[in-house]
Amino acid sequence: MSQCVRVAEKAFDYRVPLIVVGAGAAGLVAALSAHEAGEEVIVLERDPLPRGSTALSAGLIPAAATRWQSAAGISDTPQLFASDILRKAHDEPDAIIVDHVARLAGPTIEWLADRHGLNFSVIEDFSYPGHSARRMHGLASRSGEELIDALRAAAEACEIPVICDAHVTTLFADDTNRVLGLAFARPDGTLEEIGCDRLILACNGYGGNRTLVAQHIPSLSEATYFGHAGNQGDALLWGQSLGAATRHLGGHQGHGSVAHPAGILISWATITEGGFQVNIRGERFSNEAKGYSEQAAEVLKQPDGLAWTVFDARIAAITRQFEDFRRAEAMGAVVTAESPAHLAARINLPEDRFVSTFGKVEACKRGEASDAFDRDFSGSQPLSAPLCAVRVTGALFHTQGGLVIDTSARVLNPDGFALPNLYAAGGAACGVSGNDASGYLSGNGLLTAVTLGRTAGATRARAISAEPPAGAGASIDSCNVAIQSGST
């Protein structure tokens, strides 16, 4: 159990200027950023290898005004991106933080590409709900595993120590809330204690802690948890022990399309390109197009907490760019058929009801009917044989609320003053999704992971805001950054 111990002073086994707790995307980007700024850093990771929630994701980072968008003829701006985030989250997030991450996302992934060799490209062939432009960027396999492996390789190339099998259990702090150091446990039970000048918490949220989920997200207290088991709320609990402010603890990312029982994420392109969902009675039950995050709870309300995602071969071809979907096909999770009646028989749905539901969806696409759930099907292509279906359930992926930070990623107390030397990034920090699932805009998790990771790593007691990079491989200090001092 994580704890915070108060001490006036303490001797440590050794000390380093900066410790990063967590080797997911947020932690590794923070370490790369700090290393580039000339700060000695080590990363502590509780697992045998860096994986975290990043490895379980599709590895997609939304960013505006990038060179990949420009090459694809996609018009976008950070301002448009920020307005999309705020609109989806009902204007609940801190607009200053939203502006910061929206502006910094593009320069950050261009920096990762130029300085560390991550070969990003933009998804051009379908749109994600709530995004006004096609701005999702990923590596070739469109998998979080490839992203985390690339970031780990970048850290190794920079000779940044990443200590694995290191479970941080205790923070030591003085009575001014300055973190003096920490203790971590090895698998054999031995403890090591390290002192530090500053600490970055990049160990995600509390999605793996059933008690905290029941407290803050009761609607998903019994849901499948599809995040990393190590997300036990350590950052939240440590921060609260140190007097940090918290915000939007009900915020989270769910997903309404996790293949069951395979446990594989099925891309929401199956819906946005014209697919739909039915329950085991063969009936639609919601407006699927609102977003995959809020759809998790809708699916879980259905009999047995299950649904079928229905699409066709054209959509499957688009979705096949994702490694997860290819794995689902290889495992036999994707069922195909030549007609709605044949599909109903193959997936054991009431034929008459499913065929009727299918017909109503297609009528909406032709403009011959209005959807009972107010989904706008205009512009959606009709589904044609061969048809496809995947049995899915709803799941909790990760939490979005957390420690309140400023644009330096410094953790703040309830009065808005920064704690002496504590920073947070990714799921450890309050994100930009507001206080419930409906506020989650696709990619918000990795957005705050990489931008706040870069911010926390590059700054000690100052905030940065991004402008377009000065050139290939430009460091954050050469990107025309604006420096501001003091607390927000």
CSV table of C-alpha atoms in Angstrom, one decimal:
chain,number,residue,atom,x,y,z
A,1,MET,CA,0.0,0.0,0.0
A,2,SER,CA,1.4,3.4,-1.0
A,3,GLN,CA,2.2,5.8,1.8
A,4,CYS,CA,3.7,9.2,2.5
A,5,VAL,CA,6.1,9.4,5.5
A,6,ARG,CA,6.9,12.8,7.1
A,7,VAL,CA,10.6,13.3,8.1
A,8,ALA,CA,12.6,16.3,8.8
A,9,GLU,CA,15.6,14.9,7.1
A,10,LYS,CA,16.7,11.5,5.9
A,11,ALA,CA,19.8,9.6,4.6
A,12,PHE,CA,19.2,7.7,1.4
A,13,ASP,CA,21.1,4.9,-0.3
A,14,TYR,CA,21.9,7.4,-3.1
A,15,ARG,CA,20.2,10.4,-4.7
A,16,VAL,CA,19.6,11.8,-8.2
A,17,PRO,CA,18.2,15.1,-9.3
A,18,LEU,CA,15.1,13.7,-10.9
A,19,ILE,CA,13.0,10.5,-10.4
A,20,VAL,CA,10.1,9.6,-12.7
A,21,VAL,CA,7.7,7.0,-11.3
A,22,GLY,CA,6.2,5.0,-14.2
A,23,ALA,CA,7.6,4.0,-17.6
A,24,GLY,CA,4.5,4.4,-19.7
A,25,ALA,CA,4.3,7.0,-22.4
A,26,ALA,CA,4.1,9.9,-19.9
A,27,GLY,CA,7.1,8.7,-17.9
A,28,LEU,CA,9.3,7.9,-20.8
A,29,VAL,CA,8.6,11.1,-22.6
A,30,ALA,CA,9.3,13.0,-19.4
A,31,ALA,CA,12.6,11.2,-19.0
A,32,LEU,CA,13.6,11.9,-22.7
A,33,SER,CA,12.6,15.6,-22.2
A,34,ALA,CA,14.6,15.9,-19.0
A,35,HIS,CA,17.6,14.2,-20.4
A,36,GLU,CA,17.6,16.5,-23.4
A,37,ALA,CA,17.5,19.5,-21.0
A,38,GLY,CA,20.6,18.1,-19.3
A,39,GLU,CA,19.0,16.8,-16.1
A,40,GLU,CA,20.1,13.5,-14.7
A,41,VAL,CA,17.1,11.2,-14.4
A,42,ILE,CA,16.1,7.7,-13.6
A,43,VAL,CA,12.8,6.0,-14.2
A,44,LEU,CA,11.2,3.5,-11.8
A,45,GLU,CA,8.8,0.9,-13.3
A,46,ARG,CA,6.9,-1.7,-11.2
A,47,ASP,CA,6.7,-4.2,-14.1
A,48,PRO,CA,9.4,-6.4,-15.6
A,49,LEU,CA,9.2,-4.3,-18.8
A,50,PRO,CA,7.7,-0.9,-19.5
A,51,ARG,CA,4.1,-1.5,-20.7
A,52,GLY,CA,1.4,0.2,-18.7
A,53,SER,CA,-1.8,1.5,-20.1
A,54,THR,CA,0.0,2.7,-23.2
A,55,ALA,CA,0.6,-0.9,-24.4
A,56,LEU,CA,-3.1,-1.7,-24.1
A,57,SER,CA,-4.1,1.3,-26.2
A,58,ALA,CA,-4.2,1.8,-29.9
A,59,GLY,CA,-1.2,4.1,-29.6
A,60,LEU,CA,-2.8,7.0,-31.3
A,61,ILE,CA,-1.9,10.6,-30.4
A,62,PRO,CA,-4.2,13.5,-31.6
A,63,ALA,CA,-2.2,16.5,-32.7
A,64,ALA,CA,-3.0,19.6,-34.9
A,65,ALA,CA,-1.1,21.4,-37.6
A,66,THR,CA,1.4,18.6,-38.1
A,67,ARG,CA,3.5,18.0,-41.2
A,68,TRP,CA,1.7,14.7,-41.7
A,69,GLN,CA,-1.6,16.5,-41.8
A,70,SER,CA,-0.2,19.0,-44.2
A,71,ALA,CA,1.1,16.3,-46.5
A,72,ALA,CA,-2.3,14.7,-46.5
A,73,GLY,CA,-4.1,18.0,-47.2
A,74,ILE,CA,-5.8,18.1,-43.8
A,75,SER,CA,-6.5,21.6,-42.5
A,76,ASP,CA,-6.3,21.9,-38.7
A,77,THR,CA,-5.2,24.2,-36.0
A,78,PRO,CA,-4.4,23.9,-32.3
A,79,GLN,CA,-7.3,26.4,-31.6
A,80,LEU,CA,-9.8,24.1,-33.4
A,81,PHE,CA,-8.4,21.1,-31.5
A,82,ALA,CA,-8.8,22.9,-28.2
A,83,SER,CA,-12.4,23.9,-29.0
A,84,ASP,CA,-13.1,20.2,-29.9
A,85,ILE,CA,-11.8,19.1,-26.5
A,86,LEU,CA,-13.8,21.7,-24.6
A,87,ARG,CA,-17.0,21.0,-26.6
A,88,LYS,CA,-16.8,17.3,-25.9
A,89,ALA,CA,-16.1,17.8,-22.2
A,90,HIS,CA,-18.9,20.3,-21.8
A,91,ASP,CA,-16.5,23.2,-21.1
A,92,GLU,CA,-15.5,21.5,-17.8
A,93,PRO,CA,-11.7,21.3,-18.2
A,94,ASP,CA,-9.3,24.1,-17.4
A,95,ALA,CA,-9.2,26.0,-20.6
A,96,ILE,CA,-5.6,27.0,-20.0
A,97,ILE,CA,-4.5,23.4,-19.7
A,98,VAL,CA,-6.5,22.5,-22.8
A,99,ASP,CA,-4.8,25.2,-24.8
A,100,HIS,CA,-1.4,24.1,-23.5
A,101,VAL,CA,-1.8,20.5,-24.5
A,102,ALA,CA,-3.5,21.3,-27.8
A,103,ARG,CA,-0.6,23.6,-28.8
A,104,LEU,CA,2.1,21.3,-27.6
A,105,ALA,CA,0.9,18.0,-29.1
A,106,GLY,CA,2.1,18.7,-32.7
A,107,PRO,CA,5.6,19.9,-31.7
A,108,THR,CA,5.9,16.9,-29.3
A,109,ILE,CA,5.2,14.2,-31.9
A,110,GLU,CA,7.4,16.0,-34.4
A,111,TRP,CA,10.2,16.1,-31.8
A,112,LEU,CA,9.7,12.4,-31.1
A,113,ALA,CA,10.0,11.7,-34.8
A,114,ASP,CA,13.0,13.9,-35.5
A,115,ARG,CA,15.0,13.4,-32.4
A,116,HIS,CA,14.1,9.8,-31.5
A,117,GLY,CA,13.0,8.2,-34.8
A,118,LEU,CA,9.4,7.5,-34.1
A,119,ASN,CA,7.8,7.1,-37.6
A,120,PHE,CA,4.4,8.6,-37.2
A,121,SER,CA,1.7,8.9,-39.8
A,122,VAL,CA,-1.8,10.4,-39.7
A,123,ILE,CA,-5.0,8.3,-40.0
A,124,GLU,CA,-6.6,9.6,-43.2
A,125,ASP,CA,-9.4,7.2,-44.0
A,126,PHE,CA,-11.8,7.7,-41.1
A,127,SER,CA,-12.8,10.2,-38.5
A,128,TYR,CA,-13.1,9.8,-34.7
A,129,PRO,CA,-16.2,11.2,-32.9
A,130,GLY,CA,-15.9,14.8,-31.8
A,131,HIS,CA,-12.8,15.6,-33.9
A,132,SER,CA,-13.3,18.3,-36.5
A,133,ALA,CA,-10.3,17.2,-38.4
A,134,ARG,CA,-8.4,13.9,-39.0
A,135,ARG,CA,-5.6,14.4,-36.5
A,136,MET,CA,-5.0,10.9,-34.9
A,137,HIS,CA,-1.3,10.0,-35.3
A,138,GLY,CA,0.2,6.6,-34.8
A,139,LEU,CA,3.0,4.3,-35.7
A,140,ALA,CA,2.8,1.7,-38.5
A,141,SER,CA,1.0,-1.1,-36.6
A,142,ARG,CA,-1.5,1.4,-34.9
A,143,SER,CA,-0.8,-0.3,-31.6
A,144,GLY,CA,0.2,0.9,-28.2
A,145,GLU,CA,2.7,-1.9,-27.9
A,146,GLU,CA,4.7,-0.5,-30.8
A,147,LEU,CA,4.6,3.0,-29.3
A,148,ILE,CA,5.8,1.9,-25.9
A,149,ASP,CA,8.5,-0.2,-27.4
A,150,ALA,CA,9.7,2.7,-29.5
A,151,LEU,CA,9.8,5.0,-26.5
A,152,ARG,CA,11.7,2.4,-24.5
A,153,ALA,CA,14.2,2.1,-27.3
A,154,ALA,CA,14.6,5.8,-27.4
A,155,ALA,CA,15.3,5.9,-23.6
A,156,GLU,CA,17.9,3.1,-24.1
A,157,ALA,CA,19.6,5.0,-26.9
A,158,CYS,CA,19.9,8.0,-24.6
A,159,GLU,CA,21.3,5.7,-21.8
A,160,ILE,CA,18.5,6.8,-19.5
A,161,PRO,CA,18.3,4.3,-16.6
A,162,VAL,CA,14.9,2.6,-16.5
A,163,ILE,CA,14.8,0.4,-13.4
A,164,CYS,CA,12.1,-2.3,-13.8
A,165,ASP,CA,10.7,-4.6,-11.1
A,166,ALA,CA,10.8,-1.5,-8.9
A,167,HIS,CA,7.5,-1.0,-7.0
A,168,VAL,CA,7.5,2.4,-5.3
A,169,THR,CA,5.8,2.1,-2.0
A,170,THR,CA,6.7,5.1,0.0
A,171,LEU,CA,7.4,8.8,-0.4
A,172,PHE,CA,9.4,10.7,2.2
A,173,ALA,CA,8.5,14.4,2.6
A,174,ASP,CA,9.2,17.2,5.0
A,175,ASP,CA,6.6,19.4,6.7
A,176,THR,CA,6.7,21.9,3.8
A,177,ASN,CA,5.4,19.1,1.5
A,178,ARG,CA,8.8,18.9,-0.3
A,179,VAL,CA,9.5,15.4,-1.4
A,180,LEU,CA,12.9,14.2,-0.2
A,181,GLY,CA,12.9,10.8,-1.8
A,182,LEU,CA,11.2,7.5,-2.0
A,183,ALA,CA,11.5,3.8,-1.3
A,184,PHE,CA,10.8,1.0,-3.7
A,185,ALA,CA,10.6,-2.7,-3.3
A,186,ARG,CA,12.2,-5.4,-5.4
A,187,PRO,CA,10.5,-8.7,-6.2
A,188,ASP,CA,12.5,-10.5,-3.5
A,189,GLY,CA,11.2,-8.0,-0.9
A,190,THR,CA,14.4,-5.9,-0.5
A,191,LEU,CA,13.9,-2.2,-0.3
A,192,GLU,CA,16.0,0.6,-1.8
A,193,GLU,CA,15.7,4.3,-0.9
A,194,ILE,CA,16.6,7.1,-3.3
A,195,GLY,CA,16.7,10.8,-2.6
A,196,CYS,CA,15.8,13.3,-5.3
A,197,ASP,CA,15.5,17.0,-6.0
A,198,ARG,CA,12.2,16.7,-7.8
A,199,LEU,CA,9.7,13.9,-8.5
A,200,ILE,CA,7.5,13.3,-11.5
A,201,LEU,CA,4.5,11.1,-11.0
A,202,ALA,CA,3.7,9.3,-14.2
A,203,CYS,CA,2.0,6.2,-12.8
A,204,ASN,CA,-1.5,6.8,-14.3
A,205,GLY,CA,-4.7,6.8,-12.3
A,206,TYR,CA,-6.8,4.5,-10.1
A,207,GLY,CA,-8.7,2.3,-12.6
A,208,GLY,CA,-7.2,-0.9,-11.1
A,209,ASN,CA,-8.3,0.1,-7.6
A,210,ARG,CA,-11.9,-1.3,-7.2
A,211,THR,CA,-12.4,0.7,-4.0
A,212,LEU,CA,-11.6,4.0,-5.6
A,213,VAL,CA,-13.6,3.2,-8.7
A,214,ALA,CA,-16.6,2.3,-6.6
A,215,GLN,CA,-16.2,5.7,-4.8
A,216,HIS,CA,-15.7,7.9,-7.8
A,217,ILE,CA,-17.3,6.0,-10.8
A,218,PRO,CA,-20.0,3.8,-9.3
A,219,SER,CA,-21.6,3.0,-12.7
A,220,LEU,CA,-18.5,1.0,-13.6
A,221,SER,CA,-17.7,-0.5,-10.3
A,222,GLU,CA,-18.4,-4.0,-11.7
A,223,ALA,CA,-17.2,-3.4,-15.2
A,224,THR,CA,-14.4,-5.2,-16.9
A,225,TYR,CA,-11.2,-3.3,-16.3
A,226,PHE,CA,-9.2,-3.1,-19.5
A,227,GLY,CA,-6.3,-1.0,-18.2
A,228,HIS,CA,-3.1,-1.8,-16.4
A,229,ALA,CA,-3.4,-3.7,-13.1
A,230,GLY,CA,-0.8,-1.4,-11.6
A,231,ASN,CA,-3.0,1.6,-11.8
A,232,GLN,CA,-3.9,1.6,-8.2
A,233,GLY,CA,-4.2,5.3,-7.5
A,234,ASP,CA,-0.7,5.7,-6.0
A,235,ALA,CA,-0.2,9.1,-7.5
A,236,LEU,CA,-3.6,10.3,-6.3
A,237,LEU,CA,-3.1,9.0,-2.7
A,238,TRP,CA,0.5,10.4,-2.5
A,239,GLY,CA,-0.6,13.8,-3.8
A,240,GLN,CA,-3.5,14.0,-1.4
A,241,SER,CA,-1.2,13.1,1.5
A,242,LEU,CA,1.0,16.1,0.4
A,243,GLY,CA,-2.0,18.5,0.3
A,244,ALA,CA,-2.5,18.4,-3.5
A,245,ALA,CA,-5.8,19.5,-5.0
A,246,THR,CA,-7.7,17.0,-7.1
A,247,ARG,CA,-10.3,17.5,-9.7
A,248,HIS,CA,-12.8,15.6,-11.9
A,249,LEU,CA,-12.2,12.3,-10.2
A,250,GLY,CA,-15.3,10.9,-11.9
A,251,GLY,CA,-13.7,11.5,-15.3
A,252,HIS,CA,-12.7,8.3,-17.2
A,253,GLN,CA,-12.3,6.6,-20.5
A,254,GLY,CA,-14.6,3.7,-21.1
A,255,HIS,CA,-14.9,1.7,-24.3
A,256,GLY,CA,-18.0,0.1,-25.7
A,257,SER,CA,-16.3,-2.3,-28.0
A,258,VAL,CA,-14.0,-4.8,-26.4
A,259,ALA,CA,-14.3,-8.2,-28.0
A,260,HIS,CA,-15.7,-10.8,-25.6
A,261,PRO,CA,-14.3,-13.1,-24.4
A,262,ALA,CA,-11.2,-12.4,-26.4
A,263,GLY,CA,-10.5,-9.2,-24.6
A,264,ILE,CA,-9.3,-7.4,-27.7
A,265,LEU,CA,-10.1,-3.7,-28.4
A,266,ILE,CA,-12.1,-3.4,-31.6
A,267,SER,CA,-11.6,0.0,-33.3
A,268,TRP,CA,-14.5,2.4,-33.2
A,269,ALA,CA,-14.1,2.8,-37.0
A,270,THR,CA,-16.5,-0.1,-37.1
A,271,ILE,CA,-19.1,2.4,-35.9
A,272,THR,CA,-18.1,5.7,-37.4
A,273,GLU,CA,-17.9,4.2,-40.9
A,274,GLY,CA,-21.6,3.1,-40.7
A,275,GLY,CA,-21.8,0.1,-38.4
A,276,PHE,CA,-24.1,-0.2,-35.4
A,277,GLN,CA,-24.6,-2.2,-32.2
A,278,VAL,CA,-27.4,-4.5,-31.1
A,279,ASN,CA,-28.0,-6.4,-27.9
A,280,ILE,CA,-28.6,-10.1,-27.6
A,281,ARG,CA,-32.2,-9.5,-28.4
A,282,GLY,CA,-31.2,-8.1,-31.8
A,283,GLU,CA,-32.2,-4.5,-30.9
A,284,ARG,CA,-30.3,-1.3,-31.0
A,285,PHE,CA,-30.2,0.5,-27.7
A,286,SER,CA,-28.4,3.9,-28.1
A,287,ASN,CA,-26.8,6.5,-30.3
A,288,GLU,CA,-23.5,4.7,-30.9
A,289,ALA,CA,-22.0,7.7,-32.6
A,290,LYS,CA,-21.8,9.8,-29.5
A,291,GLY,CA,-18.5,8.2,-28.7
A,292,TYR,CA,-16.9,4.9,-27.5
A,293,SER,CA,-16.2,6.1,-24.0
A,294,GLU,CA,-19.8,6.8,-23.0
A,295,GLN,CA,-20.9,3.7,-24.9
A,296,ALA,CA,-19.3,1.5,-22.3
A,297,ALA,CA,-22.0,2.1,-19.8
A,298,GLU,CA,-24.7,1.7,-22.5
A,299,VAL,CA,-23.4,-1.7,-23.4
A,300,LEU,CA,-23.1,-2.8,-19.8
A,301,LYS,CA,-26.8,-1.9,-19.2
A,302,GLN,CA,-27.8,-4.6,-21.8
A,303,PRO,CA,-28.7,-8.2,-21.0
A,304,ASP,CA,-25.5,-10.0,-19.8
A,305,GLY,CA,-23.6,-6.8,-20.4
A,306,LEU,CA,-23.0,-7.8,-24.0
A,307,ALA,CA,-23.6,-6.4,-27.5
A,308,TRP,CA,-22.8,-7.2,-31.1
A,309,THR,CA,-21.0,-4.6,-33.3
A,310,VAL,CA,-22.2,-5.0,-36.8
A,311,PHE,CA,-20.4,-3.8,-39.9
A,312,ASP,CA,-19.2,-5.1,-43.3
A,313,ALA,CA,-16.2,-6.1,-45.3
A,314,ARG,CA,-15.5,-2.6,-46.5
A,315,ILE,CA,-15.3,-1.3,-42.9
A,316,ALA,CA,-13.2,-4.4,-41.9
A,317,ALA,CA,-10.7,-3.4,-44.5
A,318,ILE,CA,-10.3,0.0,-43.0
A,319,THR,CA,-10.1,-1.4,-39.5
A,320,ARG,CA,-7.5,-4.0,-40.5
A,321,GLN,CA,-4.8,-1.3,-40.3
A,322,PHE,CA,-5.0,-1.9,-36.5
A,323,GLU,CA,-3.0,-4.8,-35.2
A,324,ASP,CA,-5.7,-5.5,-32.5
A,325,PHE,CA,-8.3,-6.1,-35.2
A,326,ARG,CA,-6.0,-8.4,-37.1
A,327,ARG,CA,-5.5,-10.4,-33.9
A,328,ALA,CA,-9.3,-10.5,-33.4
A,329,GLU,CA,-9.8,-11.9,-36.9
A,330,ALA,CA,-7.0,-14.5,-36.4
A,331,MET,CA,-8.7,-15.6,-33.2
A,332,GLY,CA,-12.1,-16.1,-34.9
A,333,ALA,CA,-13.8,-13.2,-33.0
A,334,VAL,CA,-15.0,-11.6,-36.2
A,335,VAL,CA,-18.0,-13.5,-37.6
A,336,THR,CA,-19.0,-13.1,-41.3
A,337,ALA,CA,-22.2,-13.9,-43.2
A,338,GLU,CA,-23.8,-13.2,-46.6
A,339,SER,CA,-27.0,-11.6,-45.4
A,340,PRO,CA,-28.6,-10.2,-42.3
A,341,ALA,CA,-30.7,-13.4,-41.8
A,342,HIS,CA,-27.6,-15.5,-42.2
A,343,LEU,CA,-25.6,-13.3,-39.7
A,344,ALA,CA,-28.5,-13.5,-37.2
A,345,ALA,CA,-28.3,-17.3,-37.4
A,346,ARG,CA,-24.5,-17.3,-37.0
A,347,ILE,CA,-24.5,-15.1,-33.9
A,348,ASN,CA,-27.7,-16.6,-32.4
A,349,LEU,CA,-29.9,-13.5,-32.5
A,350,PRO,CA,-33.6,-13.5,-33.1
A,351,GLU,CA,-33.8,-13.4,-36.9
A,352,ASP,CA,-36.9,-11.3,-37.4
A,353,ARG,CA,-35.9,-8.7,-34.9
A,354,PHE,CA,-32.3,-8.4,-36.1
A,355,VAL,CA,-33.3,-8.2,-39.8
A,356,SER,CA,-35.9,-5.5,-38.9
A,357,THR,CA,-33.2,-3.6,-37.0
A,358,PHE,CA,-30.8,-3.9,-39.9
A,359,GLY,CA,-33.4,-2.6,-42.3
A,360,LYS,CA,-34.2,0.4,-40.1
A,361,VAL,CA,-30.6,1.4,-40.0
A,362,GLU,CA,-30.3,1.2,-43.8
A,363,ALA,CA,-33.5,3.2,-44.2
A,364,CYS,CA,-32.0,6.0,-42.1
A,365,LYS,CA,-28.9,6.0,-44.3
A,366,ARG,CA,-31.1,6.4,-47.4
A,367,GLY,CA,-32.9,9.3,-45.7
A,368,GLU,CA,-36.2,7.3,-45.7
A,369,ALA,CA,-36.5,7.3,-41.9
A,370,SER,CA,-35.4,9.1,-38.7
A,371,ASP,CA,-33.4,7.3,-36.2
A,372,ALA,CA,-35.2,6.6,-32.9
A,373,PHE,CA,-31.9,7.4,-31.0
A,374,ASP,CA,-31.2,10.6,-33.0
A,375,ARG,CA,-28.1,9.3,-34.6
A,376,ASP,CA,-27.3,11.1,-37.9
A,377,PHE,CA,-26.7,8.4,-40.5
A,378,SER,CA,-26.5,10.9,-43.4
A,379,GLY,CA,-23.3,10.3,-45.4
A,380,SER,CA,-22.9,6.7,-44.0
A,381,GLN,CA,-22.4,4.1,-46.7
A,382,PRO,CA,-24.9,1.2,-46.8
A,383,LEU,CA,-23.6,-2.1,-45.4
A,384,SER,CA,-23.2,-4.8,-48.0
A,385,ALA,CA,-22.3,-8.5,-48.0
A,386,PRO,CA,-20.2,-10.0,-46.6
A,387,LEU,CA,-21.4,-8.7,-43.3
A,388,CYS,CA,-19.3,-8.9,-40.1
A,389,ALA,CA,-20.1,-8.9,-36.4
A,390,VAL,CA,-18.0,-9.0,-33.2
A,391,ARG,CA,-19.4,-9.8,-29.7
A,392,VAL,CA,-18.3,-7.0,-27.3
A,393,THR,CA,-18.7,-5.8,-23.8
A,394,GLY,CA,-18.1,-2.4,-22.2
A,395,ALA,CA,-15.0,-1.8,-20.2
A,396,LEU,CA,-13.2,0.8,-18.1
A,397,PHE,CA,-9.9,1.8,-19.6
A,398,HIS,CA,-8.4,4.5,-17.4
A,399,THR,CA,-9.4,7.3,-15.2
A,400,GLN,CA,-9.1,10.9,-16.3
A,401,GLY,CA,-9.4,12.9,-13.1
A,402,GLY,CA,-6.4,13.4,-10.8
A,403,LEU,CA,-4.0,15.9,-9.3
A,404,VAL,CA,-4.5,19.5,-10.3
A,405,ILE,CA,-1.5,20.9,-12.2
A,406,ASP,CA,-0.4,24.1,-13.9
A,407,THR,CA,1.1,24.6,-17.4
A,408,SER,CA,4.5,23.5,-15.9
A,409,ALA,CA,2.9,20.2,-14.8
A,410,ARG,CA,3.6,21.3,-11.2
A,411,VAL,CA,1.1,19.8,-8.7
A,412,LEU,CA,-1.0,22.5,-7.0
A,413,ASN,CA,-2.6,22.8,-3.6
A,414,PRO,CA,-6.3,23.8,-3.2
A,415,ASP,CA,-5.2,27.5,-3.0
A,416,GLY,CA,-3.5,27.3,-6.4
A,417,PHE,CA,0.1,27.3,-5.2
A,418,ALA,CA,2.6,24.8,-6.5
A,419,LEU,CA,3.9,22.1,-4.2
A,420,PRO,CA,7.7,22.5,-3.8
A,421,ASN,CA,9.0,19.8,-6.2
A,422,LEU,CA,6.2,17.5,-7.3
A,423,TYR,CA,5.0,17.2,-10.9
A,424,ALA,CA,2.4,15.0,-12.6
A,425,ALA,CA,1.7,13.8,-16.1
A,426,GLY,CA,-0.6,11.5,-17.9
A,427,GLY,CA,-3.2,9.8,-15.9
A,428,ALA,CA,-1.7,11.0,-12.6
A,429,ALA,CA,-2.8,14.5,-13.4
A,430,CYS,CA,-6.3,15.8,-13.9
A,431,GLY,CA,-6.9,15.5,-17.7
A,432,VAL,CA,-8.9,17.4,-20.2
A,433,SER,CA,-12.0,15.2,-20.2
A,434,GLY,CA,-14.2,16.7,-17.5
A,435,ASN,CA,-16.0,14.7,-14.9
A,436,ASP,CA,-17.7,11.8,-16.7
A,437,ALA,CA,-17.2,9.4,-19.6
A,438,SER,CA,-19.0,11.6,-22.2
A,439,GLY,CA,-16.3,14.2,-21.9
A,440,TYR,CA,-13.6,11.9,-23.2
A,441,LEU,CA,-12.4,12.9,-26.7
A,442,SER,CA,-10.6,10.1,-28.6
A,443,GLY,CA,-6.9,10.2,-27.8
A,444,ASN,CA,-7.2,12.4,-24.7
A,445,GLY,CA,-5.2,9.9,-22.6
A,446,LEU,CA,-2.1,9.8,-24.8
A,447,LEU,CA,-2.5,13.5,-25.5
A,448,THR,CA,-1.9,14.4,-21.9
A,449,ALA,CA,0.6,11.6,-21.4
A,450,VAL,CA,3.0,12.9,-24.1
A,451,THR,CA,2.4,16.7,-23.7
A,452,LEU,CA,2.5,16.8,-19.9
A,453,GLY,CA,5.3,14.3,-19.9
A,454,ARG,CA,7.4,16.6,-22.2
A,455,THR,CA,6.4,19.6,-20.1
A,456,ALA,CA,7.3,18.0,-16.7
A,457,GLY,CA,10.6,16.7,-18.0
A,458,ALA,CA,11.7,20.0,-19.5
A,459,THR,CA,10.8,22.3,-16.6
A,460,ARG,CA,11.9,22.6,-13.0
A,461,ALA,CA,10.0,25.7,-11.8
A,462,ARG,CA,8.6,27.3,-14.9
A,463,ALA,CA,5.8,26.7,-17.5
A,464,ILE,CA,6.2,26.3,-21.2
A,465,SER,CA,3.8,26.8,-24.0
A,466,ALA,CA,4.6,25.5,-27.5
A,467,GLU,CA,5.0,27.3,-30.8
A,468,PRO,CA,5.8,25.4,-34.1
A,469,PRO,CA,9.2,23.8,-33.9
A,470,ALA,CA,12.1,25.9,-35.2
A,471,GLY,CA,13.2,23.0,-37.4
A,472,ALA,CA,13.9,19.3,-37.6
A,473,GLY,CA,14.9,17.9,-34.2
A,474,ALA,CA,14.4,21.2,-32.4
A,475,SER,CA,14.6,20.9,-28.6
A,476,ILE,CA,11.9,22.3,-26.5
A,477,ASP,CA,14.1,25.1,-25.5
A,478,SER,CA,14.6,26.1,-29.1
A,479,CYS,CA,10.9,26.0,-30.0
A,480,ASN,CA,10.2,29.7,-29.2
A,481,VAL,CA,8.8,28.7,-25.9
A,482,ALA,CA,7.3,31.4,-23.6
A,483,ILE,CA,8.5,31.3,-20.1
A,484,GLN,CA,6.3,32.2,-17.2
A,485,SER,CA,7.2,32.1,-13.5
A,486,GLY,CA,5.1,31.7,-10.4
A,487,SER,CA,1.9,29.7,-9.8
A,488,THR,CA,-1.4,29.7,-11.5
